[in-house]
Coordinates of C-alpha atoms in Angstrom, one line a residue:
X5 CA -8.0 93.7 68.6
X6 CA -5.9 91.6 70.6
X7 CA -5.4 92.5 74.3
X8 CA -1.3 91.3 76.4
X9 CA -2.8 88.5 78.6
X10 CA -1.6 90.7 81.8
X11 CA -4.2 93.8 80.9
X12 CA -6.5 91.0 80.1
X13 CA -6.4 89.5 82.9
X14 CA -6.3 93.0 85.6
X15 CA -9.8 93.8 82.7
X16 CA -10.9 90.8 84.2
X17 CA -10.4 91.5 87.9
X18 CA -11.8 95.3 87.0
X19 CA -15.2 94.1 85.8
X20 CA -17.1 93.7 89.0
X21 CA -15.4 97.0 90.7
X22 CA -15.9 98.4 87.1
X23 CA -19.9 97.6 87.4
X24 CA -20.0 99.6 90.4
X25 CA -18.2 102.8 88.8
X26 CA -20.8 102.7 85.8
X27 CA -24.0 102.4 88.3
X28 CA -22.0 105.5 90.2
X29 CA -21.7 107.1 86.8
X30 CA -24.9 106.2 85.6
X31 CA -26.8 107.1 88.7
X32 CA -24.4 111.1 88.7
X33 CA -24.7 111.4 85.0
X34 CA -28.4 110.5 83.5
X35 CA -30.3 113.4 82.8
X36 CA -33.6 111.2 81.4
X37 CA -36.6 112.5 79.7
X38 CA -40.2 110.4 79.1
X39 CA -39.4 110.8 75.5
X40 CA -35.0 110.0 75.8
X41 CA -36.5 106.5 77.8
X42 CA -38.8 106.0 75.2
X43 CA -36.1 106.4 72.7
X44 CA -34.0 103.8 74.7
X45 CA -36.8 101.6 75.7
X46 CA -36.8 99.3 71.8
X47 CA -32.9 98.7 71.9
X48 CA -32.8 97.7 75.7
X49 CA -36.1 94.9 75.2
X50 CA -33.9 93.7 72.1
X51 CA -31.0 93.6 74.4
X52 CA -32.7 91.3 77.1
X53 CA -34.2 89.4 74.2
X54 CA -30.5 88.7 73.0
X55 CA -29.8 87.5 76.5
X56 CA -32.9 85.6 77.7
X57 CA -32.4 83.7 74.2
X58 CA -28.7 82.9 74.4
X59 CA -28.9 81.8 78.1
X60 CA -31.5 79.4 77.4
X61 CA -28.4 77.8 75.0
X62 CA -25.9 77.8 77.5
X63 CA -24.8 75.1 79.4
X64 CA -21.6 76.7 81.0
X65 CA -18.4 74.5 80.8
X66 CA -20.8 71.4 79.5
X67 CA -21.2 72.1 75.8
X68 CA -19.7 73.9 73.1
X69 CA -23.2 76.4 73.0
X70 CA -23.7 76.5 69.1
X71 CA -27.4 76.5 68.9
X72 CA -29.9 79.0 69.1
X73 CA -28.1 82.7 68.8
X74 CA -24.9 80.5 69.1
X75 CA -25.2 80.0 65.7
X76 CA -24.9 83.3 64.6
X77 CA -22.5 85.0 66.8
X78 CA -20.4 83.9 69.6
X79 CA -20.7 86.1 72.1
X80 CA -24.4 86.7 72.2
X81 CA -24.5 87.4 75.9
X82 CA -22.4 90.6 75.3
X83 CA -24.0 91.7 72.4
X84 CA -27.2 91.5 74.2
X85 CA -25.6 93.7 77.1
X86 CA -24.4 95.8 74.5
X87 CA -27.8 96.7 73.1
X88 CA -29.4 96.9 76.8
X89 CA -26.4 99.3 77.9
X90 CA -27.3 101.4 74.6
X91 CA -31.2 101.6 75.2
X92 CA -30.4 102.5 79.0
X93 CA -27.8 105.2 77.8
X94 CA -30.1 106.9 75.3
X95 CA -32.9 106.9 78.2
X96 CA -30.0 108.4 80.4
X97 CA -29.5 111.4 77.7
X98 CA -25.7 111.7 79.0
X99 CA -23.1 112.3 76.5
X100 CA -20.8 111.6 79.1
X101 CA -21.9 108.5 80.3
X102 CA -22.0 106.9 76.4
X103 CA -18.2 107.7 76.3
X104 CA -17.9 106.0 79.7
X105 CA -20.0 103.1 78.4
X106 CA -18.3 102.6 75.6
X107 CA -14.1 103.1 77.1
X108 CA -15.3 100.4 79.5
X109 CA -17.0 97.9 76.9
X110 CA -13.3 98.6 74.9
X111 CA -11.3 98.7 78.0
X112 CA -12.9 95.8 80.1
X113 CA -15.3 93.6 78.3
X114 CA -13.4 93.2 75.0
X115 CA -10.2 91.7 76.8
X116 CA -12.6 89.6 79.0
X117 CA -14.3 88.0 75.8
X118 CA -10.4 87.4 74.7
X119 CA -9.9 85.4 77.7
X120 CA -13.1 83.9 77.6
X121 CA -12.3 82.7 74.1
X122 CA -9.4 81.4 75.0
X123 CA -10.7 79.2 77.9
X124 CA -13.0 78.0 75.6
X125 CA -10.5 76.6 73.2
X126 CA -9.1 75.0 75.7
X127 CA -12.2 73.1 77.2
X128 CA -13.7 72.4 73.6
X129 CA -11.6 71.1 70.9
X130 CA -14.4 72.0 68.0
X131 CA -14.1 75.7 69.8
X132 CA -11.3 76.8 66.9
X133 CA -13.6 75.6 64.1
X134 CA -16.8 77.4 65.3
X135 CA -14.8 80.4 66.4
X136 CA -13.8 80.4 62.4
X137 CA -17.3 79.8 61.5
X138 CA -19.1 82.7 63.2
X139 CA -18.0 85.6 64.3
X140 CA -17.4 87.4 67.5
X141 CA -19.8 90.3 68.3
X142 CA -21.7 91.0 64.4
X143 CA -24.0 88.2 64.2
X144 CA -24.2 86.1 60.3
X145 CA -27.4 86.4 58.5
X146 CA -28.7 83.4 57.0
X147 CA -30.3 80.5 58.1
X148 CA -29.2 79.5 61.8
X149 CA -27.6 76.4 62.3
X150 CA -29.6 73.1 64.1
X151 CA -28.7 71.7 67.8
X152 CA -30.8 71.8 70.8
X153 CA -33.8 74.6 71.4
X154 CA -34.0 76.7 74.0
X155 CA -34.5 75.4 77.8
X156 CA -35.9 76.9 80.5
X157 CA -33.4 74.8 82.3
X158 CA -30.3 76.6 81.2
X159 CA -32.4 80.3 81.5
X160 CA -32.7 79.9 85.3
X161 CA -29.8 77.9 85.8
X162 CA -27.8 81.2 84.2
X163 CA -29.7 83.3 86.5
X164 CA -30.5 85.5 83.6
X165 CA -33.5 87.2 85.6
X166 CA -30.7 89.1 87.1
X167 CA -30.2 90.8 83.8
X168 CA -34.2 91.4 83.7
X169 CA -33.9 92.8 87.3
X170 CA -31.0 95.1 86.5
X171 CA -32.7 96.8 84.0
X172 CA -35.7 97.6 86.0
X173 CA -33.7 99.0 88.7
X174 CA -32.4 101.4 85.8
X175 CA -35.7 101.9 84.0
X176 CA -37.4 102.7 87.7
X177 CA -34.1 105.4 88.1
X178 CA -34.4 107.0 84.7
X179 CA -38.1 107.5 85.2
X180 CA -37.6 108.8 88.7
X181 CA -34.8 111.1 87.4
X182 CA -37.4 112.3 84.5
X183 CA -39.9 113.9 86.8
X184 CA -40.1 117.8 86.9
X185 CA -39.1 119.2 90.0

C-alpha cells in the first residue's frame, strides 16, 4: 500500500501526539483480567525479543542493517512493536482499543515505514536490492544471511531499554486494572 508523500509525511508528524492518544486510549479502554495478561504476556516477550534483537543490528544512518533479523525482514523494529502492541492488547481485553491499535498501525506507522524506506534508498545505494530481497513486515524463512552479530553497543546506543520500560509501565497498569474492587 502506497501512502501520497503529503499524508506520509503529517503520519509522520502524528506519531508522537498519536503515542499519547493510544496511552489515553489504552489507559480509558483496558478492561484486563490475570488470565487476558497471561494470554498477552507470550506475544509481547516475543515482541521485545524482536526489538532487543534488531537494535543490537542497527547502526542508524552508518550501515545498511542486513544482519541479524535484518536478514529476514526489513522492518524488524515494527514488527517487534507489532507483536508487543498485540500481547499488551489481548492483556487489555478491549475490543475497542485493537481497532484503535490497528487504524493507527495502518494510518500512522505504515506511511512512516514508506518514508523511512525511502530515506533509506537514498542514504544506501544497495538499499533497492535488499528491499527486493526481503520483505517488509512478514519475515523469510530459511537460513539467515551472514554480516556482523549482535552488539551490545548498538542495543544501548538505540536506547531500546525504553521499549523494555514501556512495557512494564503497561504490564504494572493492566495488573493494577485487573484487581477486584
Amino acid at each position: 500500500m502506497r501512502f501520497p508523500k503529503p499524508y506520509a509525511d503529517a503520519a509522520q508528524r502524528l506519531r508522537v501526539p498519536g503515542g499519547f492518544l493510544l496511552l489515553a486510549a489504552f489507559v480509558l479502554l483496558s478492561r484486563p483480567g490475570v488470565e487476558s495478561i497471561l494470554r498477552g504476556l507470550p506475544l509481547s516477550l516475543i515482541g521485545l525479543w524482536i526489538r532487543a534483537w534488531a537494535a543490537g543490528h542497527l547502526a542508524k544512518n552508518e550501515d545498511l542493517a542486513v544482519s541479524g533479523p535484518y536478514s529476514r525482514v526489513r522492518n524488524p523494529l515494527y514488527l517487534g512493536s507489532l507483536f508487543l502492541a498485540g500481547g499488551v492488547v489481548i492483556g487489555a481485553r478491549s475490543w475497542w482499543l485493537a481497532l484503535i491499535f490497528t487504524a493507527a498501525f495502518v494510518l500512522i506507522y505504515l506511511p512512516v515505514i514508506q518514508l523511512e524506506e525511502e530515506h533509506l534508498r537514498k542514504l544506501f545505494p544497495g538499499y533497492a536490492s535488499y528491499a527486493r530481497r526481503v520483505p517488509s513486515l512478514r519475515p523469510r524463512l530459511g537460513a539467515s544471511g551472514g554480516g556482523r552479530g549482535f552488539r551490545w553497543e548498538l542495543y544501548r546506543r538505540n536506547k531500546e531499554w525504553k521499549a523494555l520500560a514501556g512495557y512494564l509501565f503497561a504490564l504494572a497498569w493492566l495488573l493494577f486494572r485487573s484487581r477486584p474492587y
